[in-house]
Amino acid sequence: KHGVLTRKSHADMDGKRTPRGRRGWKKFYAVLKGTILYLQKDEYKPDKDLSEVDLKNAIRIHHALATKATDYSKRPSVLKLKTADWRVFLFQAPSEEEMMSWILRINLV
Ligand code: I3P
């Protein structure tokens, strides 16, 4: 699955709140491949090698949990992703349908 997702980092690897200055929203082209969610700046190109930044932004979603971010109301169609290493991200999808589709696909991994 792939599509546009806008990411906000809410908690870091230690489970602590992501500090100010790193809590902004950032738009990515997201590709879910196997157990990895790749977040790339540009549109997905199958033949292009992943850059160092792309690899750094990639998220292992094995044992991660995606839910609708019911406690976040500033933007619509936002899902919350909790990873196995205690990070928490918010992802805004382009529509409620897309958000539901991402939640289902992520939780199937
Ligand atoms: C953050 C940025 C986010 C905002 C966040 C700020 O600043 O303005 O958009 O989240 O508020 O800290 P920075 O880019 O300097 O990290 P919202 O869009 O959800 O308000 P927060 O600290 O209350 O999460």
PDB file of C-alpha atoms and ligand atoms in Angstrom:
ATOM      1  CA  LYS A   1       0.000   0.000   0.000  1.00  0.00           C
ATOM      2  CA  HIS A   2       1.167   3.526  -0.678  1.00  0.00           C
ATOM      3  CA  GLY A   3      -0.029   7.114  -0.565  1.00  0.00           C
ATOM      4  CA  VAL A   4       0.489  10.539   0.939  1.00  0.00           C
ATOM      5  CA  LEU A   5       0.758  10.699   4.742  1.00  0.00           C
ATOM      6  CA  THR A   6       1.602  13.702   6.887  1.00  0.00           C
ATOM      7  CA  ARG A   7       3.588  12.767  10.001  1.00  0.00           C
ATOM      8  CA  LYS A   8       3.954  14.277  13.449  1.00  0.00           C
ATOM      9  CA  SER A   9       6.323  12.724  15.987  1.00  0.00           C
ATOM     10  CA  HIS A  10       4.704  12.549  19.410  1.00  0.00           C
ATOM     11  CA  ALA A  11       7.034  10.308  21.461  1.00  0.00           C
ATOM     12  CA  ASP A  12      10.587   9.097  20.934  1.00  0.00           C
ATOM     13  CA  MET A  13      12.245   5.710  21.302  1.00  0.00           C
ATOM     14  CA  ASP A  14      12.384   5.973  25.110  1.00  0.00           C
ATOM     15  CA  GLY A  15       8.667   6.723  25.230  1.00  0.00           C
ATOM     16  CA  LYS A  16       9.367  10.326  26.228  1.00  0.00           C
ATOM     17  CA  ARG A  17       7.519  13.208  24.618  1.00  0.00           C
ATOM     18  CA  THR A  18       9.215  14.398  21.427  1.00  0.00           C
ATOM     19  CA  PRO A  19      10.770  17.774  22.311  1.00  0.00           C
ATOM     20  CA  ARG A  20       9.651  21.105  20.854  1.00  0.00           C
ATOM     21  CA  GLY A  21      11.329  21.851  17.563  1.00  0.00           C
ATOM     22  CA  ARG A  22      10.788  18.290  16.368  1.00  0.00           C
ATOM     23  CA  ARG A  23       7.005  18.114  16.748  1.00  0.00           C
ATOM     24  CA  GLY A  24       6.026  19.679  13.448  1.00  0.00           C
ATOM     25  CA  TRP A  25       3.948  18.076  10.700  1.00  0.00           C
ATOM     26  CA  LYS A  26       5.778  16.840   7.623  1.00  0.00           C
ATOM     27  CA  LYS A  27       4.351  15.457   4.411  1.00  0.00           C
ATOM     28  CA  PHE A  28       5.699  12.202   2.987  1.00  0.00           C
ATOM     29  CA  TYR A  29       5.003   9.679   0.326  1.00  0.00           C
ATOM     30  CA  ALA A  30       4.452   6.496   2.337  1.00  0.00           C
ATOM     31  CA  VAL A  31       5.035   2.966   1.114  1.00  0.00           C
ATOM     32  CA  LEU A  32       4.205  -0.088   3.215  1.00  0.00           C
ATOM     33  CA  LYS A  33       6.416  -2.959   2.083  1.00  0.00           C
ATOM     34  CA  GLY A  34       6.464  -6.115   4.150  1.00  0.00           C
ATOM     35  CA  THR A  35       6.940  -4.997   7.756  1.00  0.00           C
ATOM     36  CA  ILE A  36       8.475  -1.602   6.943  1.00  0.00           C
ATOM     37  CA  LEU A  37       6.703   1.698   6.429  1.00  0.00           C
ATOM     38  CA  TYR A  38       8.933   3.796   4.187  1.00  0.00           C
ATOM     39  CA  LEU A  39       8.468   7.558   4.302  1.00  0.00           C
ATOM     40  CA  GLN A  40       9.967   9.329   1.345  1.00  0.00           C
ATOM     41  CA  LYS A  41      10.095  12.990   0.374  1.00  0.00           C
ATOM     42  CA  ASP A  42       9.279  12.364  -3.224  1.00  0.00           C
ATOM     43  CA  GLU A  43       6.902  10.108  -4.990  1.00  0.00           C
ATOM     44  CA  TYR A  44       7.663   6.409  -4.889  1.00  0.00           C
ATOM     45  CA  LYS A  45       9.909   5.204  -7.691  1.00  0.00           C
ATOM     46  CA  PRO A  46      10.364   1.412  -7.699  1.00  0.00           C
ATOM     47  CA  ASP A  47      13.842   1.489  -9.260  1.00  0.00           C
ATOM     48  CA  LYS A  48      15.289   4.350  -7.226  1.00  0.00           C
ATOM     49  CA  ASP A  49      17.598   3.454  -4.296  1.00  0.00           C
ATOM     50  CA  LEU A  50      16.530   4.693  -0.886  1.00  0.00           C
ATOM     51  CA  SER A  51      18.513   7.658   0.405  1.00  0.00           C
ATOM     52  CA  GLU A  52      20.057   7.751   3.875  1.00  0.00           C
ATOM     53  CA  VAL A  53      17.256  10.053   5.019  1.00  0.00           C
ATOM     54  CA  ASP A  54      14.644   7.666   3.611  1.00  0.00           C
ATOM     55  CA  LEU A  55      16.172   4.812   5.622  1.00  0.00           C
ATOM     56  CA  LYS A  56      16.277   6.957   8.755  1.00  0.00           C
ATOM     57  CA  ASN A  57      12.591   7.814   8.373  1.00  0.00           C
ATOM     58  CA  ALA A  58      11.536   4.210   7.762  1.00  0.00           C
ATOM     59  CA  ILE A  59       9.495   2.680  10.603  1.00  0.00           C
ATOM     60  CA  ARG A  60       9.414  -1.001  11.571  1.00  0.00           C
ATOM     61  CA  ILE A  61       5.759  -1.781  12.105  1.00  0.00           C
ATOM     62  CA  HIS A  62       6.143  -5.336  13.333  1.00  0.00           C
ATOM     63  CA  HIS A  63       4.360  -5.372  16.729  1.00  0.00           C
ATOM     64  CA  ALA A  64       3.179  -1.814  16.165  1.00  0.00           C
ATOM     65  CA  LEU A  65      -0.398  -0.730  16.768  1.00  0.00           C
ATOM     66  CA  ALA A  66      -2.403   1.701  14.675  1.00  0.00           C
ATOM     67  CA  THR A  67      -5.600   3.292  15.943  1.00  0.00           C
ATOM     68  CA  LYS A  68      -7.714   6.306  15.082  1.00  0.00           C
ATOM     69  CA  ALA A  69      -6.310   9.266  17.037  1.00  0.00           C
ATOM     70  CA  THR A  70      -9.579   9.977  18.838  1.00  0.00           C
ATOM     71  CA  ASP A  71      -7.814  12.258  21.353  1.00  0.00           C
ATOM     72  CA  TYR A  72      -6.451  14.516  18.595  1.00  0.00           C
ATOM     73  CA  SER A  73      -8.968  16.890  17.064  1.00  0.00           C
ATOM     74  CA  LYS A  74      -6.905  19.673  15.436  1.00  0.00           C
ATOM     75  CA  ARG A  75      -6.845  17.819  12.119  1.00  0.00           C
ATOM     76  CA  PRO A  76      -9.191  15.264  10.537  1.00  0.00           C
ATOM     77  CA  SER A  77      -8.342  11.705   9.453  1.00  0.00           C
ATOM     78  CA  VAL A  78      -5.423  11.276  11.871  1.00  0.00           C
ATOM     79  CA  LEU A  79      -4.201   7.874  13.029  1.00  0.00           C
ATOM     80  CA  LYS A  80      -1.890   7.105  15.922  1.00  0.00           C
ATOM     81  CA  LEU A  81       0.938   4.626  15.454  1.00  0.00           C
ATOM     82  CA  LYS A  82       2.670   3.098  18.480  1.00  0.00           C
ATOM     83  CA  THR A  83       5.770   1.129  17.581  1.00  0.00           C
ATOM     84  CA  ALA A  84       7.421  -1.787  19.371  1.00  0.00           C
ATOM     85  CA  ASP A  85      10.240   0.579  20.466  1.00  0.00           C
ATOM     86  CA  TRP A  86       7.802   2.964  22.190  1.00  0.00           C
ATOM     87  CA  ARG A  87       7.705   5.662  19.577  1.00  0.00           C
ATOM     88  CA  VAL A  88       4.389   7.353  18.875  1.00  0.00           C
ATOM     89  CA  PHE A  89       3.541   9.029  15.598  1.00  0.00           C
ATOM     90  CA  LEU A  90       0.450  10.752  14.317  1.00  0.00           C
ATOM     91  CA  PHE A  91      -0.279  10.362  10.619  1.00  0.00           C
ATOM     92  CA  GLN A  92      -2.826  12.445   8.778  1.00  0.00           C
ATOM     93  CA  ALA A  93      -4.322  10.678   5.755  1.00  0.00           C
ATOM     94  CA  PRO A  94      -5.999  12.497   2.847  1.00  0.00           C
ATOM     95  CA  SER A  95      -9.422  11.101   3.817  1.00  0.00           C
ATOM     96  CA  GLU A  96     -11.203   9.078   6.492  1.00  0.00           C
ATOM     97  CA  GLU A  97     -11.303   6.096   4.097  1.00  0.00           C
ATOM     98  CA  GLU A  98      -7.558   6.265   3.523  1.00  0.00           C
ATOM     99  CA  MET A  99      -6.981   6.535   7.290  1.00  0.00           C
ATOM    100  CA  MET A 100      -9.078   3.395   7.910  1.00  0.00           C
ATOM    101  CA  SER A 101      -7.299   1.573   5.114  1.00  0.00           C
ATOM    102  CA  TRP A 102      -3.868   2.393   6.579  1.00  0.00           C
ATOM    103  CA  ILE A 103      -4.981   1.309  10.069  1.00  0.00           C
ATOM    104  CA  LEU A 104      -6.240  -2.039   8.771  1.00  0.00           C
ATOM    105  CA  ARG A 105      -3.163  -2.691   6.660  1.00  0.00           C
ATOM    106  CA  ILE A 106      -0.690  -1.731   9.413  1.00  0.00           C
ATOM    107  CA  ASN A 107      -2.440  -3.924  11.981  1.00  0.00           C
ATOM    108  CA  LEU A 108      -2.391  -6.893   9.595  1.00  0.00           C
ATOM    109  CA  VAL A 109       1.430  -6.940   9.607  1.00  0.00           C
TER     110      VAL A 109
HETATM  111  C1  I3P B   1       5.311  22.122  16.942  1.00  0.00           C
HETATM  112  C2  I3P B   1       4.468  22.399  15.715  1.00  0.00           C
HETATM  113  C3  I3P B   1       3.282  21.457  15.646  1.00  0.00           C
HETATM  114  C4  I3P B   1       2.459  21.527  16.938  1.00  0.00           C
HETATM  115  C5  I3P B   1       3.340  21.278  18.157  1.00  0.00           C
HETATM  116  C6  I3P B   1       4.513  22.228  18.222  1.00  0.00           C
HETATM  117  O1  I3P B   1       6.383  23.002  16.990  1.00  0.00           O
HETATM  118  O2  I3P B   1       4.008  23.730  15.740  1.00  0.00           O
HETATM  119  O3  I3P B   1       2.472  21.776  14.536  1.00  0.00           O
HETATM  120  O4  I3P B   1       1.492  20.508  16.906  1.00  0.00           O
HETATM  121  O5  I3P B   1       2.525  21.443  19.306  1.00  0.00           O
HETATM  122  O6  I3P B   1       5.329  21.902  19.332  1.00  0.00           O
HETATM  123  P1  I3P B   1       7.845  22.589  16.426  1.00  0.00           P
HETATM  124  O7  I3P B   1       7.713  22.444  14.926  1.00  0.00           O
HETATM  125  O8  I3P B   1       8.728  23.681  16.838  1.00  0.00           O
HETATM  126  O9  I3P B   1       8.226  21.265  17.047  1.00  0.00           O
HETATM  127  P2  I3P B   1      -0.031  20.715  16.506  1.00  0.00           P
HETATM  128  O10 I3P B   1      -0.055  20.995  15.024  1.00  0.00           O
HETATM  129  O11 I3P B   1      -0.679  19.407  16.829  1.00  0.00           O
HETATM  130  O12 I3P B   1      -0.554  21.840  17.319  1.00  0.00           O
HETATM  131  P3  I3P B   1       2.529  20.430  20.546  1.00  0.00           P
HETATM  132  O13 I3P B   1       3.850  20.629  21.237  1.00  0.00           O
HETATM  133  O14 I3P B   1       1.359  20.805  21.354  1.00  0.00           O
HETATM  134  O15 I3P B   1       2.427  19.032  19.997  1.00  0.00           O
END
